[in-house]
Tab-separated table of C-alpha atoms in Angstrom:
chain	number	residue	atom	x	y	z
A	343	MET	CA	-15.936	17.307	-25.482
A	344	LEU	CA	-13.874	16.474	-22.425
A	345	LYS	CA	-10.253	17.495	-22.602
A	346	PRO	CA	-8.163	14.285	-22.386
A	347	ASN	CA	-5.700	15.803	-19.916
A	348	ALA	CA	-8.485	16.865	-17.578
A	349	THR	CA	-9.820	13.445	-16.728
A	350	ASP	CA	-7.515	10.848	-18.188
A	351	ARG	CA	-4.761	10.775	-15.570
A	352	PRO	CA	-4.029	7.326	-14.045
A	353	GLY	CA	-4.688	7.124	-10.336
A	354	GLN	CA	-6.886	10.233	-10.384
A	355	ARG	CA	-9.617	10.432	-7.763
A	356	ILE	CA	-13.236	10.555	-8.948
A	357	GLU	CA	-13.413	13.884	-7.073
A	358	ASP	CA	-10.621	15.286	-9.274
A	359	THR	CA	-12.465	14.152	-12.392
A	360	ILE	CA	-15.592	15.959	-11.199
A	361	MET	CA	-13.539	19.100	-10.576
A	362	ALA	CA	-12.051	18.897	-14.079
A	363	ILE	CA	-15.530	18.668	-15.648
A	364	LEU	CA	-16.745	21.586	-13.560
A	365	GLU	CA	-13.739	23.646	-14.663
A	366	GLU	CA	-14.845	23.187	-18.282
A	367	ASN	CA	-18.495	23.989	-17.669
A	368	PRO	CA	-19.270	25.165	-14.136
A	369	ASN	CA	-22.978	25.958	-14.654
A	370	HIS	CA	-24.438	22.583	-15.530
A	371	GLU	CA	-23.941	20.451	-12.416
A	372	GLU	CA	-27.140	18.505	-13.092
A	373	PHE	CA	-25.438	16.905	-16.119
A	374	LEU	CA	-22.363	15.795	-14.149
A	375	PHE	CA	-23.782	12.341	-13.518
A	376	GLN	CA	-24.252	11.570	-17.195
A	377	ARG	CA	-20.816	12.951	-18.088
A	378	ILE	CA	-19.105	10.674	-15.577
A	379	LYS	CA	-21.148	7.652	-16.663
A	380	GLU	CA	-19.830	8.204	-20.199
A	381	LEU	CA	-16.206	7.935	-19.059
A	382	PRO	CA	-14.817	4.433	-19.814
A	383	ALA	CA	-12.400	4.540	-16.869
A	384	TYR	CA	-15.054	4.530	-14.150
A	385	HIS	CA	-17.237	1.550	-13.379
A	386	LEU	CA	-19.128	2.822	-10.352
A	387	GLU	CA	-22.605	2.285	-8.972
A	388	ASP	CA	-24.948	5.220	-9.577
A	389	SER	CA	-25.096	6.051	-5.870
A	390	GLN	CA	-21.291	6.158	-5.687
A	391	ILE	CA	-21.180	8.824	-8.391
A	392	TYR	CA	-23.866	10.880	-6.687
A	393	SER	CA	-22.115	10.714	-3.319
A	394	ALA	CA	-18.829	11.797	-4.943
A	395	ILE	CA	-20.494	14.768	-6.680
A	396	LEU	CA	-22.173	15.875	-3.447
A	397	LYS	CA	-18.832	15.560	-1.633
A	398	VAL	CA	-17.195	17.906	-4.157
A	399	LEU	CA	-20.053	20.435	-4.112
A	400	THR	CA	-20.654	20.496	-0.352
A	401	SER	CA	-17.749	18.695	1.400
A	402	LEU	CA	-20.431	16.601	3.107
A	403	GLU	CA	-19.939	12.860	3.540
A	404	ILE	CA	-23.325	11.522	2.438
A	405	SER	CA	-23.815	7.770	2.397
A	406	GLU	CA	-24.242	6.038	-0.925
A	407	ASN	CA	-27.623	4.726	0.204
A	408	GLU	CA	-28.829	8.294	0.767
A	409	SER	CA	-27.015	10.203	-1.963
A	410	GLU	CA	-29.196	9.254	-4.942
A	411	PHE	CA	-32.354	10.211	-3.038
A	412	VAL	CA	-30.789	13.530	-1.944
A	413	TRP	CA	-29.820	14.293	-5.534
A	414	SER	CA	-33.415	13.840	-6.755
A	415	GLU	CA	-34.657	16.023	-3.872
A	416	ILE	CA	-32.303	18.835	-4.947
A	417	ILE	CA	-33.524	18.602	-8.560
A	418	GLN	CA	-37.128	18.830	-7.315
A	419	ASN	CA	-36.211	21.815	-5.149
A	420	GLN	CA	-34.635	23.526	-8.153
A	421	THR	CA	-37.866	23.067	-10.132
A	422	LYS	CA	-39.933	24.573	-7.300
A	423	LEU	CA	-37.584	27.550	-6.958
A	424	ASN	CA	-37.753	28.142	-10.729
A	425	GLN	CA	-41.548	28.302	-10.485
A	426	CYS	CA	-41.525	30.584	-7.423
A	427	MET	CA	-38.926	33.000	-8.814
A	428	GLY	CA	-40.273	33.029	-12.337
A	429	ARG	CA	-36.755	32.512	-13.678
A	430	GLN	CA	-34.043	29.855	-13.848
A	431	VAL	CA	-32.399	29.237	-10.473
A	432	GLY	CA	-28.912	27.735	-10.530
A	433	PHE	CA	-28.422	24.184	-9.325
A	434	ARG	CA	-26.049	25.249	-6.568
A	435	VAL	CA	-28.580	27.793	-5.280
A	436	ALA	CA	-31.116	24.959	-5.041
A	437	LEU	CA	-28.487	22.756	-3.393
A	438	PHE	CA	-27.595	25.503	-0.909
A	439	ASP	CA	-31.283	26.075	-0.078
A	440	TYR	CA	-31.870	22.344	0.326
A	441	PHE	CA	-29.026	21.774	2.786
A	442	THR	CA	-29.748	24.924	4.815
A	443	ASN	CA	-33.559	24.897	4.929
A	444	ILE	CA	-35.033	21.547	3.848
A	445	ASN	CA	-32.414	19.053	5.016
A	446	PRO	CA	-30.213	21.259	7.226
A	447	LYS	CA	-26.870	19.492	7.138
A	448	ILE	CA	-25.039	22.822	6.754
A	449	LYS	CA	-25.637	25.089	9.753
A	450	ASN	CA	-23.045	27.803	9.209
A	451	PRO	CA	-22.213	27.956	5.476
A	452	LYS	CA	-19.262	29.729	3.881
A	453	THR	CA	-18.965	30.781	0.237
A	454	ILE	CA	-15.600	30.044	-1.406
A	455	GLU	CA	-14.349	29.715	-4.978
A	456	MET	CA	-14.270	25.977	-5.687
A	457	LYS	CA	-10.870	25.927	-7.404
A	458	LEU	CA	-9.344	27.806	-4.484
A	459	PHE	CA	-10.831	25.261	-2.097
A	460	ALA	CA	-9.572	22.350	-4.242
A	461	ASP	CA	-6.080	23.839	-4.426
A	462	THR	CA	-6.033	24.267	-0.648
A	463	GLU	CA	-7.270	20.697	-0.166
A	464	LYS	CA	-4.471	19.384	-2.392
A	465	LEU	CA	-1.883	21.128	-0.225
A	466	ILE	CA	-3.193	18.987	2.630
A	467	LEU	CA	-3.625	15.719	0.712
A	468	VAL	CA	-0.862	15.728	-1.915
A	469	ASP	CA	2.856	15.115	-1.388
A	470	GLU	CA	4.696	18.200	-2.603
A	471	LEU	CA	7.693	16.376	-4.118
A	472	THR	CA	6.103	13.471	-5.986
A	473	ARG	CA	2.581	14.893	-6.516
A	474	LEU	CA	1.177	11.594	-5.311
A	475	TYR	CA	-1.360	11.559	-2.517
A	476	ASN	CA	0.114	11.563	0.985
A	477	ARG	CA	-0.370	9.275	3.964
A	478	ARG	CA	-3.356	11.243	5.263
A	479	HIS	CA	-5.237	10.670	2.031
A	480	PHE	CA	-4.033	7.058	1.879
A	481	GLU	CA	-5.554	6.214	5.250
A	482	THR	CA	-8.884	7.822	4.329
A	483	ALA	CA	-8.948	6.237	0.874
A	484	LEU	CA	-8.176	2.747	2.184
A	485	ILE	CA	-11.055	2.926	4.670
A	486	ARG	CA	-13.405	4.199	1.958
A	487	GLU	CA	-12.411	1.515	-0.565
A	488	PHE	CA	-12.610	-1.241	2.045
A	489	LYS	CA	-16.144	-0.201	3.037
A	490	GLN	CA	-17.129	-0.181	-0.609
A	491	SER	CA	-15.593	-3.611	-1.197
A	492	THR	CA	-17.418	-5.160	1.744
A	493	ARG	CA	-20.706	-3.478	0.811
A	494	TYR	CA	-20.671	-4.677	-2.791
A	495	ASN	CA	-18.745	-7.918	-2.229
A	496	GLN	CA	-15.833	-6.773	-4.402
A	497	ASN	CA	-12.122	-7.602	-4.349
A	498	LEU	CA	-9.598	-5.107	-3.008
A	499	THR	CA	-5.800	-5.350	-2.995
A	500	LEU	CA	-3.210	-3.185	-1.267
A	501	LEU	CA	0.399	-2.904	-2.466
A	502	ILE	CA	3.082	-1.492	-0.147
A	503	MET	CA	6.545	-1.022	-1.656
A	504	ASP	CA	9.764	0.913	-1.221
A	505	ILE	CA	12.917	1.691	-3.173
A	506	ASP	CA	15.721	-0.808	-2.585
A	507	ASP	CA	18.888	0.555	-0.942
A	508	PHE	CA	17.545	4.108	-0.980
A	509	LYS	CA	19.726	5.144	1.972
A	510	LYS	CA	22.771	4.114	-0.059
A	511	ILE	CA	21.527	6.250	-2.976
A	512	ASN	CA	21.216	9.284	-0.692
A	513	ASP	CA	24.592	8.648	0.949
A	514	THR	CA	26.390	8.102	-2.361
A	515	TYR	CA	24.773	10.653	-4.664
A	516	GLY	CA	23.194	13.146	-2.283
A	517	HIS	CA	19.622	14.029	-1.366
A	518	THR	CA	19.030	16.015	-4.557
A	519	THR	CA	19.581	12.867	-6.600
A	520	GLY	CA	17.473	10.943	-4.086
A	521	ASP	CA	14.612	13.387	-4.646
A	522	GLU	CA	14.971	13.003	-8.416
A	523	ILE	CA	14.702	9.229	-8.068
A	524	LEU	CA	11.584	9.586	-5.898
A	525	THR	CA	9.992	11.838	-8.518
A	526	LYS	CA	10.845	9.468	-11.386
A	527	VAL	CA	9.524	6.458	-9.457
A	528	ALA	CA	6.275	8.320	-8.740
A	529	LYS	CA	5.837	9.082	-12.451
A	530	GLN	CA	6.406	5.448	-13.393
A	531	ILE	CA	3.910	4.323	-10.760
A	532	THR	CA	1.157	6.612	-12.057
A	533	SER	CA	1.903	5.642	-15.672
A	534	CYS	CA	1.035	2.023	-14.862
A	535	LEU	CA	-2.244	2.621	-13.031
A	536	ARG	CA	-5.897	2.701	-13.962
A	537	MET	CA	-7.849	5.836	-13.100
A	538	GLU	CA	-9.656	4.067	-10.255
A	539	ASP	CA	-6.385	3.029	-8.556
A	540	THR	CA	-4.941	5.264	-5.836
A	541	ALA	CA	-1.191	5.875	-5.578
A	542	CYS	CA	0.314	7.476	-2.462
A	543	ARG	CA	3.687	8.293	-0.977
A	544	ILE	CA	3.288	7.171	2.630
A	545	GLY	CA	6.851	7.594	3.931
A	546	GLY	CA	10.362	8.577	2.855
A	547	GLU	CA	10.878	6.041	0.048
A	548	GLU	CA	7.706	4.052	0.747
A	549	PHE	CA	4.717	4.015	-1.588
A	550	ALA	CA	1.259	2.454	-1.530
A	551	VAL	CA	-1.197	1.590	-4.286
A	552	ILE	CA	-4.830	0.711	-3.632
A	553	PHE	CA	-6.299	-1.544	-6.339
A	554	PRO	CA	-10.146	-1.593	-6.170
A	555	GLN	CA	-12.008	-4.541	-7.686
A	556	THR	CA	-8.720	-6.436	-8.042
A	557	ASN	CA	-7.852	-9.879	-6.697
A	558	GLU	CA	-4.406	-11.134	-5.697
A	559	GLU	CA	-3.529	-12.668	-9.059
A	560	GLN	CA	-4.516	-9.527	-10.975
A	561	ALA	CA	-2.661	-7.299	-8.516
A	562	LEU	CA	0.510	-9.388	-8.813
A	563	ILE	CA	0.482	-8.929	-12.588
A	564	ALA	CA	-0.120	-5.177	-12.269
A	565	SER	CA	2.554	-4.835	-9.570
A	566	GLU	CA	5.156	-6.714	-11.587
A	567	LYS	CA	4.521	-4.374	-14.527
A	568	LEU	CA	4.959	-1.447	-12.171
A	569	LEU	CA	8.318	-2.753	-10.920
A	570	GLU	CA	9.422	-3.399	-14.496
A	571	ALA	CA	8.601	0.208	-15.390
A	572	CYS	CA	10.669	1.464	-12.453
A	573	ARG	CA	13.641	-0.627	-13.578
A	574	THR	CA	13.907	1.639	-16.633
A	575	ILE	CA	15.158	4.362	-14.260
A	576	GLN	CA	18.956	4.284	-14.426
A	577	LEU	CA	21.493	5.514	-11.885
A	578	SER	CA	25.183	5.167	-12.830
A	579	GLY	CA	24.239	2.518	-15.355
A	580	LYS	CA	22.234	0.423	-12.899
A	581	SER	CA	18.478	-0.005	-12.667
A	582	VAL	CA	16.560	1.403	-9.725
A	583	THR	CA	14.609	-1.440	-8.132
A	584	LEU	CA	11.711	-1.688	-5.703
A	585	SER	CA	10.391	-4.392	-3.411
A	586	GLY	CA	6.728	-4.766	-2.570
A	587	GLY	CA	4.187	-6.750	-0.599
A	588	ILE	CA	0.502	-7.208	-1.372
A	589	VAL	CA	-2.533	-8.444	0.507
A	590	SER	CA	-6.039	-8.956	-0.868
A	591	TYR	CA	-9.570	-8.818	0.484
A	592	PRO	CA	-11.346	-11.153	0.981
A	593	GLU	CA	-8.695	-13.746	0.054
A	594	LYS	CA	-6.216	-13.062	2.862
A	595	VAL	CA	-7.662	-10.327	5.084
A	596	LYS	CA	-10.984	-9.716	6.804
A	597	THR	CA	-10.665	-6.224	8.303
A	598	CYS	CA	-9.400	-2.888	7.029
A	599	GLU	CA	-7.093	-2.526	10.047
A	600	GLU	CA	-5.178	-5.647	8.986
A	601	MET	CA	-4.504	-4.604	5.414
A	602	TYR	CA	-1.557	-2.271	5.919
A	603	ASP	CA	0.083	-4.473	8.554
A	604	LEU	CA	-0.122	-7.644	6.457
A	605	ALA	CA	1.004	-5.940	3.243
A	606	ASP	CA	3.925	-4.499	5.215
A	607	ARG	CA	4.843	-7.995	6.437
A	608	ALA	CA	4.864	-9.216	2.835
A	609	LEU	CA	7.103	-6.250	1.956
A	610	TYR	CA	9.479	-7.289	4.750
A	611	THR	CA	9.683	-10.771	3.229
A	612	ALA	CA	10.358	-9.307	-0.224
A	613	LYS	CA	13.122	-7.046	1.136
A	614	TYR	CA	14.941	-9.715	3.076
A	615	SER	CA	14.584	-12.514	0.564
A	616	GLY	CA	16.484	-10.832	-2.244
A	617	LYS	CA	14.707	-7.484	-2.993
A	618	ASN	CA	13.549	-6.400	-6.483
A	619	GLN	CA	10.359	-8.458	-6.277
A	620	ILE	CA	6.705	-8.541	-5.218
A	621	VAL	CA	5.590	-10.985	-2.508
A	622	ALA	CA	1.973	-11.802	-1.694
A	623	TYR	CA	1.142	-12.158	1.977
A	624	SER	CA	0.573	-15.750	3.074
A	625	ASN	CA	-1.732	-16.454	5.995
A	626	GLU	CA	-0.307	-19.929	6.467
A	627	LYS	CA	1.315	-20.522	9.833
A	628	ARG	CA	4.662	-21.091	8.158
A	629	SER	CA	4.976	-18.382	5.590
A	630	SER	CA	8.700	-17.812	4.983
A	631	LEU	CA	10.418	-20.194	2.587
A	632	ARG	CA	13.598	-21.695	3.946
A	633	PHE	CA	16.626	-22.882	2.003
A	634	ASP	CA	19.482	-25.203	2.872
A	635	ALA	CA	22.443	-23.218	4.193
A	636	ASN	CA	25.409	-24.578	6.169
A	637	LEU	CA	26.515	-21.523	8.155
A	638	GLU	CA	28.704	-21.540	11.233
A	639	LEU	CA	26.483	-20.536	14.154
A	640	LEU	CA	28.119	-19.228	17.331
A	641	PHE	CA	26.110	-18.782	20.540
A	642	ILE	CA	27.773	-16.071	22.651
A	643	LEU	CA	27.173	-16.994	26.302
A	644	PRO	CA	28.607	-15.186	29.370
A	645	ASP	CA	31.051	-17.987	30.163
A	646	LYS	CA	31.562	-19.708	26.811
A	647	THR	CA	30.775	-19.822	23.097
A	648	LEU	CA	28.777	-22.721	21.648
A	649	LYS	CA	29.420	-23.717	18.040
A	650	THR	CA	27.168	-25.524	15.587
A	651	ILE	CA	26.187	-25.508	11.896
A	652	SER	CA	22.869	-24.224	10.571
A	653	LYS	CA	20.614	-26.493	8.529
A	654	ASN	CA	18.612	-23.808	6.721
A	655	ILE	CA	17.710	-20.126	6.893
A	656	SER	CA	14.752	-17.887	6.121
A	657	VAL	CA	14.231	-14.151	6.362
A	658	THR	CA	12.710	-14.646	9.796
A	659	GLY	CA	14.742	-17.437	11.371
A	660	ILE	CA	17.212	-20.291	11.286
A	661	ALA	CA	17.172	-24.035	11.963
A	662	PHE	CA	20.093	-26.078	13.308
A	663	ASP	CA	21.129	-29.268	15.115
A	664	THR	CA	23.165	-29.198	18.318
A	665	GLU	CA	24.363	-31.403	21.161
A	666	ASP	CA	23.936	-28.542	23.645
A	667	ASP	CA	20.647	-28.414	25.555
A	668	ILE	CA	19.786	-24.791	24.775
A	669	THR	CA	16.867	-23.418	26.754
A	670	LEU	CA	13.572	-23.068	24.843
A	671	ASN	CA	12.147	-19.514	24.489
A	672	GLU	CA	15.336	-17.923	25.813
A	673	SER	CA	17.107	-15.259	23.751
A	674	PHE	CA	20.790	-15.388	22.800
A	675	ASP	CA	23.359	-13.224	21.056
A	676	VAL	CA	24.758	-15.135	18.071
A	677	LYS	CA	27.130	-14.786	15.131
A	678	LEU	CA	26.514	-16.306	11.714
A	679	ARG	CA	29.464	-16.919	9.389
A	680	GLU	CA	29.341	-17.922	5.726
A	681	SER	CA	32.463	-19.724	4.482
A	682	ASP	CA	32.173	-18.779	0.781
A	683	THR	CA	31.827	-15.023	1.305
A	684	ASN	CA	33.251	-14.649	4.829
A	685	GLN	CA	30.139	-12.655	5.691
A	686	GLU	CA	29.514	-12.340	9.436
A	687	ILE	CA	26.125	-11.407	10.890
A	688	ASN	CA	25.434	-10.420	14.482
A	689	ALA	CA	21.936	-11.097	15.734
A	690	LYS	CA	19.773	-11.851	18.706
A	691	ILE	CA	17.635	-14.967	18.356
A	692	LYS	CA	15.074	-16.862	20.389
A	693	VAL	CA	14.751	-20.659	20.260
A	694	VAL	CA	11.093	-21.381	19.451
A	695	ARG	CA	11.196	-25.127	18.769
A	696	LYS	CA	13.276	-27.968	20.205
A	697	GLU	CA	13.042	-31.676	19.389
A	698	GLU	CA	15.299	-34.368	20.831
A	699	PHE	CA	16.265	-37.014	18.241
A	700	GLY	CA	18.993	-38.914	20.089
A	701	PHE	CA	21.095	-38.859	23.232
A	702	HIS	CA	21.919	-35.192	23.763
A	703	LYS	CA	21.051	-34.396	20.144
A	704	TYR	CA	18.475	-31.751	19.298
A	705	HIS	CA	16.726	-30.271	16.272
A	706	MET	CA	16.116	-26.572	16.987
A	707	ALA	CA	14.487	-23.614	15.255
A	708	ALA	CA	14.994	-19.984	16.250
A	709	GLU	CA	13.550	-16.669	15.139
A	710	PHE	CA	15.494	-13.454	14.693
A	711	LEU	CA	14.688	-10.859	17.346
A	712	GLU	CA	17.168	-8.086	16.583
A	713	LEU	CA	19.140	-7.249	13.453
A	714	SER	CA	20.841	-3.956	12.591
A	715	VAL	CA	20.155	-2.408	9.190
A	716	GLU	CA	23.623	-3.495	8.080
A	717	ASP	CA	23.087	-7.066	9.272
A	718	GLN	CA	19.637	-7.157	7.652
A	719	SER	CA	21.330	-6.300	4.363
A	720	LYS	CA	23.927	-9.037	4.909
A	721	LEU	CA	21.173	-11.522	5.734
A	722	SER	CA	19.372	-10.538	2.538
A	723	ASP	CA	22.562	-11.171	0.542
A	724	LEU	CA	23.121	-14.544	2.230
A	725	TYR	CA	19.501	-15.503	1.759
A	726	THR	CA	19.680	-14.651	-1.936
A	727	LEU	CA	22.941	-16.595	-2.351
A	728	HIS	CA	21.592	-19.747	-0.733
A	729	ARG	CA	18.202	-19.418	-2.373
A	730	TYR	CA	19.900	-19.821	-5.753
A	731	LYS	CA	22.260	-22.508	-4.479
A	732	SER	CA	19.260	-24.541	-3.375
A	733	LYS	CA	17.021	-25.150	-6.372
A	734	ILE	CA	14.222	-26.769	-4.398
A	735	PRO	CA	12.879	-25.232	-1.167
A	736	THR	CA	12.899	-27.667	1.743
A	737	GLY	CA	9.881	-26.241	3.525
A	738	ALA	CA	8.911	-23.198	5.524
A	739	VAL	CA	9.432	-21.810	8.982
A	740	SER	CA	7.249	-19.441	10.982
């Protein structure tokens, strides 16, 4: 029987499962395939299992198209060696002979204890603090899963998320507490995952989860459960929260290179539209919801200051009317003031749209070019305030 702890860990790589089975019984590699097929957590094509086993045993990247054929060739070679030697020859001896003499993919072999090799590999691929996979493994895993999804016409979703206000946690409670929060968040993430999902720590407080065979709707449900689990972590009586962005293949993305960038954009929207939420990337031209907000807008020019009132805001820009003919595509330093909270935000904006609707009267839209971390936080607070003031969104801005 398989030990439950050996192979039943959420987010565990198929390679780790193979290693766990080999640890229990290292001398019957030829039965690995059947053992993995019996596991309910894995729903893989036969060739995918074979290629994973060969990767563990040889460190060779053998294509799924070739792996099943190679496996049968090794079994045949083992039978021939048994006959020639007049005794049972181990599977790995047959494998070694095959890759050095029959199909020479290994030109200068080295013998090493497999557990020692696996432990060394984990030092390279696993984050020491959280025990999640690191960015190096994330990048490799995303490419591998994307290739598999395109080959078999399967869904794939990427979630990028980070801990809200983590800098404030470090500054207030110290880095030791910050590390404890990171560790607790990592444990909650893995507790919510299937075995085929891959969880990674890809930056300071930034995490990624790769969801194979998962569409956007399914990933949103899974991600919301994950955030809910993290909210059980308490710090001074308050819940720790995360924000995240997801993007799905083939619904919203066509290439692997786009996946991280677009999920990161969705994360940006989640962070600066209130935090503590998951946002799915939208490939519509106008993707950021805007809400009515009458803020005092001051244009700081070299010789004067122009004043007007904003019409609405989004996490990426602002719309307003003015009687001043402000130059299109030019950047300006501005101040935003909110009367209810007396919040003041300094920013640099660029006017991207201008429509004249009367004599010296203009509708304008501008995008934010520069915002400090402090002003980004203020914008997030303002955005949240006016999002709840305005029950119905008025539209969207690019």
